[in-house]
Structures are given as structure tokens and as C-alpha cells.
Short mmCIF file of C-alpha atoms in Angstrom, two decimals:
data_model
loop_
_atom_site.label_atom_id
_atom_site.label_comp_id
_atom_site.label_asym_id
_atom_site.label_seq_id
_atom_site.Cartn_x
_atom_site.Cartn_y
_atom_site.Cartn_z
CA MET A 1 -0.01 0.08 -0.01
CA LEU A 2 2.92 2.46 0.91
CA GLN A 3 4.38 1.64 -2.53
CA ASN A 4 1.08 2.58 -4.24
CA ILE A 5 0.97 5.81 -2.45
CA LEU A 6 4.56 6.69 -3.46
CA ASN A 7 3.96 5.68 -7.17
CA ASN A 8 0.86 8.13 -7.23
CA ILE A 9 3.14 11.05 -6.23
CA ASP A 10 4.25 13.35 -9.06
CA ASP A 11 7.62 14.14 -7.41
CA ARG A 12 10.70 11.74 -7.08
CA VAL A 13 11.06 10.08 -3.59
CA LEU A 14 13.54 7.38 -2.25
CA ALA A 15 14.88 6.29 1.10
CA PHE A 16 18.31 4.68 2.06
CA ASP A 17 19.94 3.34 5.03
CA THR A 18 23.23 4.14 6.63
CA ASN A 19 25.08 2.08 4.14
CA LEU A 20 23.40 4.04 1.31
CA LYS A 21 21.44 0.94 0.26
CA LEU A 22 17.95 1.64 -1.14
CA ILE A 23 15.14 0.94 1.22
CA ALA A 24 12.22 2.34 -0.85
CA ILE A 25 11.64 4.24 -4.18
CA ASN A 26 8.75 5.45 -6.22
CA ARG A 27 8.13 4.87 -9.95
CA ASN A 28 9.07 8.47 -11.17
CA MET A 29 12.57 8.20 -9.33
CA TYR A 30 13.07 4.62 -10.66
CA ASP A 31 12.47 5.73 -14.32
CA ASP A 32 14.76 8.75 -14.23
CA TYR A 33 17.64 6.79 -12.53
CA LEU A 34 17.24 3.93 -15.19
CA THR A 35 17.31 6.50 -18.09
CA ALA A 36 20.01 8.56 -16.57
CA PHE A 37 22.53 5.86 -15.46
CA GLY A 38 21.16 2.47 -16.79
CA VAL A 39 20.54 1.09 -13.34
CA LYS A 40 17.40 -0.44 -12.00
CA LEU A 41 17.30 0.76 -8.38
CA VAL A 42 15.66 -1.83 -6.40
CA PRO A 43 15.84 -2.34 -2.44
CA GLY A 44 19.27 -3.43 -1.41
CA VAL A 45 21.04 -1.67 -4.42
CA SER A 46 23.44 1.23 -3.54
CA VAL A 47 21.92 4.52 -4.52
CA LEU A 48 25.13 5.60 -5.85
CA GLU A 49 25.28 2.35 -8.05
CA LYS A 50 27.10 3.17 -11.45
CA THR A 51 27.25 6.90 -10.77
CA PRO A 52 30.12 8.47 -12.63
CA GLU A 53 32.46 11.15 -11.24
CA PRO A 54 32.42 13.71 -10.16
CA ILE A 55 28.60 13.03 -9.48
CA PHE A 56 29.53 10.26 -7.21
CA SER A 57 31.76 12.20 -4.83
CA MET A 58 29.42 15.19 -4.64
CA TRP A 59 26.21 13.00 -3.94
CA ASN A 60 28.01 10.78 -1.62
CA GLU A 61 29.33 13.88 0.41
CA ARG A 62 25.82 15.01 0.52
CA TYR A 63 24.31 11.74 1.87
CA GLN A 64 27.15 11.48 4.65
CA ARG A 65 26.12 15.00 5.81
CA VAL A 66 22.61 13.72 5.98
CA LEU A 67 23.41 10.40 8.03
CA LYS A 68 24.95 13.03 10.33
CA GLY A 69 21.75 14.61 11.06
CA GLU A 70 21.89 17.81 8.41
CA PHE A 71 18.96 18.88 6.24
CA ILE A 72 20.06 19.87 2.86
CA ASP A 73 18.09 21.84 0.12
CA ILE A 74 19.25 21.90 -3.46
CA ASN A 75 18.33 23.60 -6.75
CA GLU A 76 19.88 21.87 -9.44
CA GLU A 77 19.71 21.14 -13.34
CA PHE A 78 20.15 17.66 -14.50
CA GLY A 79 20.43 16.34 -18.03
CA ILE A 80 18.52 13.37 -18.81
CA VAL A 81 18.79 12.19 -22.51
CA GLY A 82 19.99 15.69 -23.26
CA VAL A 83 17.04 17.35 -21.91
CA PRO A 84 17.61 19.81 -19.04
CA ILE A 85 15.56 19.25 -15.95
CA HIS A 86 15.40 21.82 -13.11
CA SER A 87 14.78 20.29 -9.64
CA SER A 88 14.19 21.35 -6.15
CA ILE A 89 15.76 18.69 -3.71
CA ARG A 90 15.32 18.02 -0.18
CA LEU A 91 17.63 15.70 1.61
CA SER A 92 16.54 14.76 5.11
CA PRO A 93 17.77 12.15 7.95
CA LEU A 94 15.50 9.14 8.54
CA ILE A 95 14.99 9.17 12.42
CA VAL A 96 13.37 6.45 14.21
CA ASN A 97 13.42 6.47 18.15
CA ASN A 98 15.86 9.43 18.16
CA SER A 99 18.39 7.38 15.97
CA ILE A 100 19.22 8.02 12.34
CA ILE A 101 18.63 4.87 10.42
CA GLY A 102 19.09 6.52 7.06
CA GLY A 103 17.87 9.34 4.63
CA THR A 104 15.38 10.44 2.35
CA LEU A 105 15.63 12.24 -1.18
CA HIS A 106 12.61 14.21 -2.15
CA SER A 107 12.89 15.62 -5.70
CA ARG A 108 10.63 18.21 -7.41
CA ASP A 109 10.66 19.05 -11.10
CA THR A 110 10.67 22.79 -11.20
CA SER A 111 11.37 22.98 -15.16
CA LEU A 112 8.02 24.44 -16.01
CA GLN A 113 8.27 26.86 -12.91
CA ARG A 114 11.71 27.85 -13.74
CA LEU A 115 10.85 28.42 -17.47
CA ALA A 116 7.94 30.64 -16.26
CA GLU A 117 10.14 32.44 -13.95
CA GLN A 118 12.74 32.97 -16.72
CA LYS A 119 9.92 34.10 -18.96
CA ASN A 120 8.59 36.42 -16.47
CA LYS A 121 12.16 37.90 -15.78
CA GLU A 122 12.75 38.47 -19.51
CA ASN A 123 9.37 39.97 -19.92
CA GLU A 124 10.20 42.33 -16.99
CA GLN A 125 13.65 43.15 -18.48
CA HIS A 126 11.78 43.98 -21.67
CA LEU A 127 9.30 45.96 -20.02
CA TYR A 128 11.87 47.98 -18.07
CA ALA A 129 13.86 48.41 -21.31
CA GLN A 130 10.78 49.83 -23.09
CA ILE A 131 10.21 52.14 -19.94
CA ASN A 132 13.68 53.39 -19.95
CA ASN A 133 13.61 53.98 -23.81
CA THR A 134 10.66 56.03 -23.86
CA GLN A 135 11.29 59.63 -23.95
CA GLU A 136 8.42 60.24 -21.29
CA SER A 137 8.48 60.03 -17.42
CA LEU A 138 7.09 56.61 -16.14
CA TRP A 139 6.90 55.73 -12.51
CA SER A 140 4.59 53.74 -9.92
CA VAL A 141 4.21 53.96 -6.22
CA ASP A 142 2.40 51.90 -3.55
CA THR A 143 -0.21 53.39 -1.37
CA ASP A 144 2.52 54.95 0.84
CA CYS A 145 3.56 56.71 -2.23
CA ARG A 146 6.92 54.74 -2.18
CA ILE A 147 8.58 54.13 -5.47
CA LEU A 148 7.86 50.76 -6.88
CA THR A 149 9.27 51.38 -10.50
CA ILE A 150 10.79 54.26 -12.19
CA ASN A 151 12.31 55.06 -15.39
CA GLN A 152 15.60 57.18 -16.09
CA VAL A 153 13.63 60.07 -17.57
CA PHE A 154 11.57 60.63 -14.40
CA GLN A 155 14.47 59.95 -12.23
CA ASN A 156 16.73 62.59 -14.09
CA ASP A 157 13.67 65.26 -14.42
CA PHE A 158 12.85 64.69 -10.65
CA ASN A 159 16.56 65.22 -9.66
CA THR A 160 16.62 68.48 -11.91
CA VAL A 161 13.47 69.88 -10.53
CA PHE A 162 13.62 68.84 -6.80
CA GLY A 163 17.60 67.97 -6.35
CA HIS A 164 17.11 64.43 -5.44
CA LYS A 165 17.65 61.05 -7.60
CA LEU A 166 14.75 58.83 -6.67
CA ILE A 167 15.37 54.98 -6.31
CA LYS A 168 13.03 52.30 -5.36
CA GLY A 169 11.54 52.66 -1.88
CA ASP A 170 11.93 56.30 -1.71
CA CYS A 171 8.82 58.23 -0.65
CA VAL A 172 8.21 60.76 -3.49
CA LEU A 173 6.25 63.16 -1.19
CA ASP A 174 9.50 63.55 1.06
CA TYR A 175 10.94 65.69 -1.30
CA LEU A 176 8.14 68.06 -2.23
CA LYS A 177 7.49 71.03 0.03
CA GLY A 178 4.65 73.04 1.19
CA ASP A 179 1.79 73.61 -1.22
CA LEU A 180 3.22 71.54 -3.89
CA ARG A 181 3.53 68.37 -1.51
CA ALA A 182 -0.13 68.87 -0.57
CA GLU A 183 -1.19 69.07 -4.08
CA TRP A 184 0.71 65.82 -5.28
CA LYS A 185 -0.66 63.95 -2.13
CA GLU A 186 -4.13 64.78 -3.30
CA ARG A 187 -3.55 63.62 -6.82
CA TYR A 188 -2.00 60.24 -5.37
CA ASP A 189 -5.01 59.95 -2.96
CA LEU A 190 -7.39 60.41 -5.88
CA ALA A 191 -5.65 57.84 -7.73
CA PHE A 192 -5.75 55.42 -4.83
CA SER A 193 -9.49 55.91 -4.61
CA GLY A 194 -9.75 54.32 -8.03
CA GLN A 195 -9.97 57.41 -10.51
CA LYS A 196 -7.97 57.89 -13.46
CA PHE A 197 -7.09 61.54 -14.34
CA THR A 198 -4.80 63.77 -16.06
CA LYS A 199 -3.37 67.12 -14.94
CA THR A 200 -1.28 69.84 -16.70
CA ASP A 201 1.71 71.45 -14.91
CA LYS A 202 4.00 74.31 -15.64
CA PHE A 203 7.69 74.25 -14.16
CA GLU A 204 9.79 77.49 -14.62
CA PHE A 205 13.52 77.13 -14.11
CA ASP A 206 16.35 79.53 -14.54
CA ASN A 207 16.91 78.87 -18.33
CA PHE A 208 14.01 77.17 -19.50
CA LEU A 209 10.06 76.57 -19.08
CA LEU A 210 8.48 73.26 -19.10
CA HIS A 211 4.60 72.29 -19.64
CA ALA A 212 3.85 68.74 -18.74
CA GLU A 213 0.87 66.60 -18.97
CA VAL A 214 0.58 64.23 -16.18
CA SER A 215 -1.56 61.05 -16.23
CA PHE A 216 -2.50 59.04 -12.97
CA ASN A 217 -3.88 55.45 -12.94
CA PRO A 218 -4.70 53.18 -9.99
CA ILE A 219 -2.97 49.75 -9.75
CA VAL A 220 -5.54 47.22 -9.12
CA VAL A 221 -4.79 43.75 -7.99
CA ASN A 222 -7.75 41.27 -7.31
CA GLY A 223 -10.16 44.10 -6.98
CA GLU A 224 -7.93 46.14 -4.50
CA VAL A 225 -6.21 49.49 -5.27
CA VAL A 226 -2.32 48.68 -4.34
CA GLY A 227 -0.62 51.64 -5.88
CA ALA A 228 -0.71 54.09 -8.68
CA THR A 229 1.22 54.78 -12.04
CA GLY A 230 2.23 58.25 -13.26
CA PHE A 231 2.90 59.20 -16.83
CA THR A 232 4.29 62.45 -17.89
CA ARG A 233 4.53 63.92 -21.30
CA ASP A 234 6.35 66.97 -22.08
CA ILE A 235 3.80 69.27 -23.96
CA THR A 236 6.10 72.34 -24.04
CA GLU A 237 6.47 72.48 -27.73
CA ASN A 238 2.44 72.04 -28.11
CA VAL A 239 1.70 74.82 -25.62
CA LEU A 240 4.17 77.14 -27.23
CA LYS A 241 2.77 76.42 -30.75
CA GLN A 242 -0.83 77.18 -29.29
CA GLN A 243 0.45 80.15 -28.01
CA GLU A 244 2.05 81.44 -31.15
CA LEU A 245 -0.96 80.45 -33.04
CA GLU A 246 -3.28 82.49 -30.66
CA LYS A 247 -0.75 85.51 -30.82
CA ALA A 248 -0.97 84.99 -34.62
CA LEU A 249 -4.67 84.95 -34.77
CA GLU A 250 -4.80 87.92 -32.54
CA LYS A 251 -2.48 89.71 -34.77
CA ALA A 252 -4.30 88.70 -37.91
CA LYS A 253 -7.42 90.02 -36.37
CA GLU A 254 -5.77 93.23 -35.59
CA SER A 255 -4.20 93.36 -38.87
CA ASP A 256 -7.67 92.94 -40.36
CA TYR A 257 -8.97 95.63 -38.38
CA LEU A 258 -5.97 97.80 -39.28
CA LYS A 259 -6.50 97.18 -42.90
CA SER A 260 -10.06 97.77 -42.63
CA ALA A 261 -9.26 101.19 -40.95
CA PHE A 262 -6.47 101.84 -43.34
CA ILE A 263 -9.05 101.52 -46.28
CA ALA A 264 -11.43 103.79 -44.83
CA ASN A 265 -8.58 106.18 -43.98
CA ILE A 266 -6.91 106.12 -47.26
CA SER A 267 -10.26 106.68 -48.96
CA HIS A 268 -10.48 109.87 -47.02
CA GLU A 269 -6.78 110.77 -47.73
CA ILE A 270 -7.14 110.13 -51.28
CA ARG A 271 -10.74 111.69 -51.84
CA SER A 272 -10.04 114.91 -49.82
CA PRO A 273 -7.03 116.30 -51.84
CA LEU A 274 -8.63 115.06 -54.91
CA ASN A 275 -11.91 116.96 -54.12
CA SER A 276 -9.82 119.90 -53.34
CA VAL A 277 -7.90 119.72 -56.67
CA LEU A 278 -11.38 119.25 -58.51
CA GLY A 279 -13.03 122.08 -56.59
CA PHE A 280 -10.27 124.71 -56.86
CA ALA A 281 -9.66 123.97 -60.48
CA GLU A 282 -13.38 124.66 -61.06
CA LEU A 283 -13.09 127.99 -59.27
CA ALA A 284 -9.91 128.82 -61.11
CA PHE A 285 -11.86 128.82 -64.43
CA ASP A 286 -14.61 130.97 -62.72
CA ASP A 287 -14.51 134.39 -64.38
CA ASP A 288 -16.19 135.96 -61.14
CA TYR A 289 -12.88 135.65 -59.28
CA ASP A 290 -9.91 138.10 -59.78
CA HIS A 291 -6.37 137.11 -60.54
CA SER A 292 -5.34 137.13 -57.04
CA LYS A 293 -7.98 134.89 -56.05
CA LYS A 294 -7.31 132.35 -58.88
CA GLU A 295 -3.68 132.47 -57.77
CA LYS A 296 -4.71 131.38 -54.26
CA PHE A 297 -6.75 128.63 -55.95
CA ARG A 298 -3.96 127.31 -58.05
CA LYS A 299 -1.66 127.23 -54.95
CA ASN A 300 -4.26 125.27 -53.10
CA MET A 301 -4.38 122.91 -55.94
CA LEU A 302 -0.63 122.34 -55.95
CA MET A 303 -0.82 121.81 -52.00
CA SER A 304 -3.64 119.21 -52.40
CA GLY A 305 -2.03 117.43 -55.51
CA SER A 306 1.34 117.26 -53.39
CA HIS A 307 -0.49 115.53 -50.74
CA LEU A 308 -2.33 113.36 -52.96
CA LEU A 309 1.06 112.37 -54.41
CA ASP A 310 2.55 111.71 -50.95
CA VAL A 311 -0.27 109.25 -50.24
CA ILE A 312 -0.09 107.38 -53.37
CA ASN A 313 3.90 107.29 -53.18
CA GLY A 314 3.50 105.79 -49.61
CA ILE A 315 1.10 102.92 -51.01
CA ILE A 316 3.60 102.24 -53.71
CA ASP A 317 6.63 102.14 -51.41
CA ILE A 318 4.85 99.84 -48.92
CA SER A 319 4.07 97.32 -51.97
CA LEU A 320 7.57 97.37 -53.20
CA ILE A 321 8.69 96.67 -49.68
CA GLU A 322 6.42 93.94 -49.17
CA SER A 323 7.04 92.37 -52.64
CA GLY A 324 10.89 92.48 -52.14
CA GLN A 325 11.43 94.95 -54.92
CA MET A 326 12.82 97.93 -53.21
CA GLU A 327 16.09 98.84 -54.62
CA VAL A 328 18.95 100.41 -53.13
CA HIS A 329 21.41 102.58 -54.82
CA SER A 330 24.55 103.57 -52.73
CA GLU A 331 26.36 106.85 -53.30
CA PRO A 332 28.90 108.78 -50.99
CA PHE A 333 27.25 111.95 -49.58
CA GLU A 334 27.88 114.38 -46.58
CA ILE A 335 25.11 113.33 -44.15
CA ASN A 336 24.94 116.50 -42.13
CA GLN A 337 24.32 118.53 -45.25
CA LEU A 338 21.32 116.28 -46.13
CA LEU A 339 20.04 116.78 -42.58
CA GLN A 340 20.10 120.42 -42.79
CA ASN A 341 18.27 120.42 -46.11
CA CYS A 342 15.52 118.39 -44.62
CA VAL A 343 15.10 120.72 -41.94
CA VAL A 344 14.83 123.63 -44.11
CA GLN A 345 12.29 121.73 -46.32
CA ILE A 346 10.08 121.20 -43.28
CA GLN A 347 10.62 124.72 -41.86
CA ALA A 348 9.43 126.16 -45.39
CA ALA A 349 6.17 123.95 -45.18
CA GLN A 350 5.41 125.10 -41.60
CA LYS A 351 2.27 127.23 -41.21
CA SER A 352 3.99 128.93 -38.08
CA THR A 353 7.25 129.19 -36.21
CA ASP A 354 6.05 126.80 -33.70
CA PRO A 355 7.52 124.41 -33.09
CA GLU A 356 10.94 125.58 -33.67
CA ILE A 357 13.18 123.22 -35.80
CA VAL A 358 16.56 123.16 -34.89
CA PHE A 359 19.58 121.46 -36.53
CA LYS A 360 22.68 120.77 -34.21
CA ASN A 361 25.54 121.18 -36.39
CA ALA A 362 28.30 118.39 -36.45
CA PRO A 363 31.58 117.67 -38.23
CA ALA A 364 31.15 116.59 -41.66
CA HIS A 365 30.70 112.92 -42.39
CA ILE A 366 30.74 111.27 -45.80
CA ILE A 367 28.76 108.13 -45.69
CA LEU A 368 28.04 105.42 -48.44
CA SER A 369 24.26 104.65 -48.67
CA ASP A 370 21.08 105.43 -50.53
CA LYS A 371 20.70 109.35 -50.28
CA LYS A 372 17.07 109.18 -51.41
CA HIS A 373 16.01 106.77 -48.94
CA VAL A 374 17.86 108.27 -46.15
CA LYS A 375 16.16 111.55 -46.99
CA GLN A 376 12.80 109.78 -47.09
CA ILE A 377 13.33 108.38 -43.59
CA LEU A 378 14.33 111.64 -42.13
CA LEU A 379 11.53 113.55 -43.65
CA ASN A 380 8.98 110.89 -42.17
CA LEU A 381 10.39 111.37 -38.68
CA LEU A 382 10.58 115.33 -39.03
CA THR A 383 6.95 115.28 -40.47
CA ASN A 384 5.70 113.37 -37.67
CA ALA A 385 7.65 115.44 -35.04
CA ASN A 386 6.10 118.45 -36.71
CA LYS A 387 2.49 117.00 -36.47
CA PHE A 388 2.44 116.16 -32.95
CA THR A 389 4.50 119.05 -31.44
CA LEU A 390 2.19 121.80 -30.86
CA LYS A 391 4.72 123.97 -29.28
CA GLY A 392 8.38 123.86 -28.21
CA GLN A 393 11.31 122.53 -30.41
CA ILE A 394 12.29 119.78 -32.67
CA THR A 395 15.93 119.04 -32.75
CA VAL A 396 17.82 117.23 -35.38
CA SER A 397 21.28 115.87 -34.54
CA SER A 398 23.90 113.26 -35.58
CA SER A 399 26.83 111.31 -33.68
CA ILE A 400 29.33 108.49 -34.18
CA GLU A 401 29.15 105.27 -32.23
CA ASN A 402 31.02 102.02 -32.88
CA LYS A 403 31.58 102.83 -36.64
CA ARG A 404 28.00 103.76 -37.02
CA ILE A 405 26.19 107.09 -37.47
CA ILE A 406 23.26 107.85 -35.34
CA ILE A 407 20.61 110.27 -36.44
CA SER A 408 18.24 111.61 -34.00
CA VAL A 409 14.93 113.52 -34.18
CA GLN A 410 14.04 114.93 -30.65
CA ASP A 411 10.70 116.70 -30.03
CA THR A 412 8.77 117.99 -27.25
CA GLY A 413 5.39 116.87 -28.28
CA VAL A 414 2.53 114.82 -27.05
CA GLY A 415 4.72 111.60 -26.42
CA ILE A 416 3.86 108.01 -26.84
CA PRO A 417 2.30 105.71 -24.34
CA LYS A 418 4.71 102.73 -22.92
CA ASN A 419 2.15 100.12 -24.03
CA ILE A 420 2.32 100.80 -27.69
CA GLY A 421 6.03 99.37 -27.93
CA ASP A 422 7.10 98.10 -31.50
CA ARG A 423 3.39 98.20 -32.61
CA LEU A 424 4.13 101.67 -33.66
CA PHE A 425 6.26 100.28 -36.46
CA ASP A 426 3.13 98.00 -37.79
CA ARG A 427 1.66 98.60 -41.16
CA PHE A 428 -1.53 100.87 -40.82
CA TYR A 429 -1.15 101.20 -37.02
CA ARG A 430 -1.96 104.79 -35.57
CA THR A 431 -2.18 105.86 -31.94
CA LYS A 432 -5.45 107.15 -30.51
CA GLU A 433 -3.65 110.57 -30.28
CA SER A 434 -2.67 110.49 -33.91
CA ILE A 435 -6.03 109.79 -35.15
CA GLU A 436 -7.45 112.66 -33.02
CA LEU A 437 -4.58 115.32 -33.84
CA THR A 438 -3.97 114.63 -37.55
CA ALA A 439 -4.70 112.62 -40.83
CA GLY A 440 -2.51 110.01 -42.05
CA THR A 441 -2.14 106.55 -43.43
CA GLY A 442 -0.22 104.74 -40.70
CA LEU A 443 2.45 103.91 -43.18
CA GLY A 444 5.19 106.43 -42.68
CA LEU A 445 6.96 104.62 -39.73
CA SER A 446 6.56 101.20 -41.26
CA ILE A 447 8.19 102.29 -44.43
CA SER A 448 11.11 104.02 -42.45
CA GLU A 449 11.62 100.95 -40.50
CA ALA A 450 11.84 98.71 -43.64
CA LEU A 451 14.04 101.30 -45.26
CA VAL A 452 16.45 101.53 -42.21
CA GLU A 453 16.92 97.76 -42.24
CA LYS A 454 17.45 97.59 -45.93
CA LEU A 455 20.17 100.11 -45.54
CA GLY A 456 21.79 97.88 -42.80
CA GLY A 457 20.59 99.99 -39.78
CA GLU A 458 18.33 100.02 -36.90
CA ILE A 459 15.48 102.23 -35.77
CA TRP A 460 14.21 102.77 -32.18
CA TYR A 461 12.36 105.35 -30.03
CA GLU A 462 12.18 106.66 -26.47
CA SER A 463 9.18 108.63 -25.32
CA GLU A 464 7.43 109.90 -22.37
CA VAL A 465 3.90 111.12 -22.52
CA GLY A 466 3.66 114.83 -22.16
CA VAL A 467 7.38 115.34 -22.38
CA GLY A 468 8.19 114.33 -25.91
CA THR A 469 9.89 111.48 -28.17
CA THR A 470 13.19 110.99 -29.62
CA PHE A 471 13.40 108.70 -32.77
CA ASN A 472 16.89 107.42 -33.43
CA PHE A 473 18.15 105.39 -36.47
CA SER A 474 21.58 104.18 -37.23
CA LEU A 475 23.55 103.56 -40.61
CA PRO A 476 26.96 101.97 -41.43
CA LEU A 477 29.57 104.59 -41.33
CA LYS A 478 31.47 103.40 -44.53
#
């Protein structure tokens, strides 16, 4: 009956006496021994029968230790007919009435278990490799917020932000302070309650800004939440693109508004002098007016025609600039003489002596540039200064800095609000003050900026409301 019980056990079992003679063996052990060594192990036969070296010495030493009362656990791999078999072996002394009368060997085939463990280990290694090879941050924590798994990206990012390199077992909350700790504890608690959710964060550093999307998922085992996983995706590029898109949309709306305002304004700017020309032309042919009156009409026609020509030239200039067809013809000329001529030209067009236009004389400087474009820039700046300076003074000057000539037009006019900034150079842009004080197309400064850049220079301004404005532009001193 005992033999039947032994034969029905899946494991391998044998018992031996103090002379290493077999006492009992089950069918599985008998078959394995016969296959491996060609020996039919039956009671009375040595358990080391026909065992080759070095196996004989190794197992003889083990059996002797067992006969001295030692319990031995072994995990080994055997090759039976070329097939590797992993076994978990237990050697125990056989004790009767407190005396050792032999020993037992209990062997369990763990090949499938080992294969499964190896497969799991390989899968785990592959998983870790995938986690570490991703460009996103991945980590998991238990319900005490201690790290279970972590990839290098999150490890490095956390170290960069919070100054600690997390390892398995670290509590992530220990390295967060104040409101940030409370906020992240609340997030983890929400995940531990079984909820999946995503948050967006913004981290600001000395040299860069990081926008991140953080996703949390509970880890559920047998229906119980045992932790949570975190996944962080860098969305900085997307956020910046979205912001740029919003700015572009806002600029497009503003540009559309400015163009609409420009069309309405330009219609007025063209229609008014044209109506004036036509009106005065009609009066000039009326015999009811004497010669002096008709002379005045002709002068008004010339002024209106000149203004109309300026408007049309501005439109042509901005079209040439936008299409890249604006040409530069450089020639040597004395810059201060040109500045003085421009001052005289604006003075001649003034209807009163206020504001006073002054040219600060300076040593002669010959520069190589496009004389026509430089004159156009200066006249634009002087005309604007004259429009917005109701009293006081306009001063034109030049100076040399870092092999460049700086030309300045300073006025004591109404000034420009600080919030305007570089929008002042946008096409069609006009400040509220400019709309209220004078007519115009909003193209003068845009054209001036484009011309200065075309000539290899820069243009900028400084202003204070109620005090005045200084426009400066630089040109290479060649």
C-alpha cells in the first residue's frame, strides 16, 4: 500500500539506509535513474550504483552529511537524455526512536516553474527596457507613495526639479515642500481611490520653461487598489505652438482691423485732396474771381496735389517693400548737409514758427548709402515730429558710435504711451492721439523701419507722455 502511495506522487522519492542501500523508491525516481544511469534501483542496491565521477563524490558527500543529521536543500539542473531538468531537492535524515537509520531524498521537477520565472524575468527586463527607452517620464508607487518602479527620464527630471535622484523605496512626497506636497498628495490619494485622471503642470527654471501633462492610473490587484502609476508627457512644444497660434490669430484680427481702418482712412486721404484739386480747379476757371483769388486757388491745388502724391507714393513704397522689389542705390554723400536740407524743407512747409526746428551742427561725415532713402526716412520722422509737437522744439542731430552714425529727431510733443511698444512700426497702425490730432495712413514709420533695415541699420525710439519723443536710426559708417 505504501508503494502505491509513493507511485502516485508526481515528485521523485527514495529512502536509503546508513550504508546508502535503497530502502524504498517510487516509480518516477526509478524511471529517471534508469534513464540517466542505466541502473534499475531496487531495494538493497546502492543509491550511488554506477554513478560516474564527479557526480559520485558530490552526492556521496551530501548523503554522509544527511546521515550525520543535516537537512540539505538543493536547486540543480540535470540532463536526462539531453533534456535539461530543473529540480528542487530536499535531503533529510530518517530518524526512528531518536536514531538516524538512513535518509530520504525528495525531488520536485521545477522546470516549468523555472521556465515561467525566466520568461517573467525576460518580460520584466523587456518592459524595463521599453520604459527606460521612452522619452516620457514613467513611475509607479504603492499606497504609501513609495517608488515601486521608475524610469531614467523621471529619475533625471525629478532630480533636476527637486534635487534628489529617486530610487526604489523612496517616498516621492518626502522631497516636495509646502503647497506642492499637499497638491501631489491629493493627486495620489485620488488615484488610490480608483480614479483615472490627467493634470497639466508648468515648471519654470532659470534657463527654460517646461509644460507637462501628467496622467495618473490606479494599480488594481484582485479588486484592490495597491498603488498608482504616473505618466508625464512634455507638451511644451505644443503649448508654445498654441500660444504662437493664438498670438498670430490675434495679430491677424488686429491686422484685419487695421487694414479696414486703413482702407477707410486712405479713401478719405485720397478723396479729400482730390476733391480739393477738382474744386479749386473749377473755381480757377470761374471769371467771377480776380487774378489774386485764382492764384490762391492754384496754390491750394498744388498743395492738395502734392499731398495726394505723398499718399500714393506711400502706398507704392509699402507695396515695393512687401514684394521685395525696393532697390538700394548707394552713393557717397555728406550726411549733415542732407540733414540740414531736410530741416529747411520742413521749415518751409510750416504754417507757423512753432514748433522751432533746430539742427545741431556737427563735423562733416561722408557716408556710403542710398541718399534718396535716407532723406525719405528723415522727412518721415520730421513730419511726424512736426505734426505732434504743438509748441516747443524739434532738434535734429547726428553722432558717431561704434563705426555707425546715429541720427536723432527729438521733439517736445505729446509723447507715446509705453504700452504701444514696437506696434508703432506696424503697417497701418495709428495711436489714438495720432487719429485725434492729424490725418495719416499709418504707413510712414513702417516704411521708415523697412528702409533703415534695408540700408543695414536699426531704428528705435524713446518717449514719455507729455514730455516728448526721440526717434533714432543708425547707418553703417562707410
